[in-house]
Coordinates of C-alpha atoms in Angstrom, one line a residue:
A1 CA 98.3 112.1 88.6
E2 CA 94.8 110.8 89.1
A3 CA 93.8 109.6 92.5
V4 CA 92.9 105.9 92.9
M5 CA 89.4 104.9 94.2
L6 CA 89.7 102.3 96.9
G7 CA 86.0 101.4 97.2
C8 CA 83.3 101.9 99.8
K9 CA 83.3 101.1 103.5
R10 CA 80.3 101.0 105.9
Q11 CA 80.1 102.1 109.5
N12 CA 77.5 103.2 112.0
A13 CA 77.1 106.9 113.0
D14 CA 78.1 106.0 116.6
D15 CA 81.3 104.2 115.5
R16 CA 84.9 105.4 115.6
L17 CA 86.8 103.1 113.3
D18 CA 90.1 102.9 111.6
Y19 CA 90.9 102.2 107.9
D20 CA 94.3 101.3 106.6
V21 CA 95.3 102.8 103.2
D22 CA 98.3 100.8 101.9
F23 CA 100.4 102.8 99.5
S24 CA 103.1 100.1 98.9
R25 CA 101.9 99.3 95.3
W26 CA 102.9 102.8 94.2
L27 CA 106.3 103.0 96.0
S28 CA 109.7 101.5 95.4
D29 CA 110.8 98.8 97.8
D30 CA 112.9 101.1 100.1
D31 CA 110.4 104.1 100.2
T32 CA 108.2 104.8 103.2
L33 CA 105.6 107.4 104.2
T34 CA 106.8 110.5 105.9
D35 CA 103.5 112.3 106.1
A36 CA 99.8 111.7 105.3
T37 CA 96.7 113.9 105.6
A38 CA 93.1 113.0 105.3
T39 CA 90.1 115.1 104.5
A40 CA 86.4 114.2 104.3
D41 CA 83.1 115.7 103.2
A42 CA 81.5 118.0 105.7
G43 CA 79.8 116.0 108.5
L44 CA 82.3 113.2 108.7
D45 CA 85.2 113.6 111.2
I46 CA 88.8 112.6 110.6
D47 CA 90.0 112.0 114.2
A48 CA 93.7 111.1 113.4
V49 CA 96.1 109.8 110.8
Q50 CA 98.9 107.4 111.9
L51 CA 101.8 106.2 109.7
S52 CA 103.5 102.8 109.7
G53 CA 105.9 102.1 106.8
T54 CA 103.7 102.3 103.7
V55 CA 100.4 102.4 105.5
A56 CA 98.3 105.4 106.6
K57 CA 95.7 104.5 109.2
V58 CA 92.8 106.9 109.1
W59 CA 90.5 107.1 112.2
I60 CA 86.9 108.2 111.3
S61 CA 83.8 109.0 113.3
G62 CA 80.5 110.9 112.9
G63 CA 78.3 111.2 109.9
L64 CA 74.6 110.9 109.4
A65 CA 72.8 107.6 108.8
G66 CA 71.9 107.1 105.1
K67 CA 74.6 109.5 103.8
S68 CA 77.9 108.7 101.9
Y69 CA 81.1 110.7 102.4
L70 CA 84.2 110.9 100.3
V71 CA 87.5 110.5 102.2
T72 CA 90.7 111.6 100.5
V73 CA 94.1 110.5 101.8
T74 CA 97.3 112.2 100.5
A75 CA 100.6 110.6 101.4
T76 CA 104.1 111.9 100.9
T77 CA 107.2 109.7 101.0
Q78 CA 110.8 110.0 102.0
D79 CA 111.7 109.9 98.2
A80 CA 109.3 112.9 97.7
R81 CA 106.5 110.9 96.0
V82 CA 103.0 112.2 96.6
K83 CA 100.0 109.9 96.0
E84 CA 96.3 110.5 96.6
A85 CA 93.8 107.7 97.4
I86 CA 90.0 108.1 97.8
F87 CA 87.4 105.9 99.4
M88 CA 83.7 106.3 100.4
I89 CA 82.2 105.8 103.8
R90 CA 78.5 104.9 103.9
I91 CA 76.9 105.6 107.2
C92 CA 74.3 102.9 107.9
E93 CA 71.7 102.3 110.6
C94 CA 73.0 99.0 111.9

């Protein structure tokens, strides 16, 4: 299955921000996340991934001003579904 692109987010290189990835539109009503992992291009840090129902909250820091980084979040559900979502982080000089 092809991963879905969720768009582009902006943050400052000194920020540590969280981004919610909601997987509910790909799941049945009674399915929830049991695991999620996140990876990013070299230079951007994934500090943590937290789960809440159908949402994976990804905490991100680092990066170099002027660069864009691809973040891939892969979620697994209690019904054994696996879905991948991708978004970009653009590090700006704010």
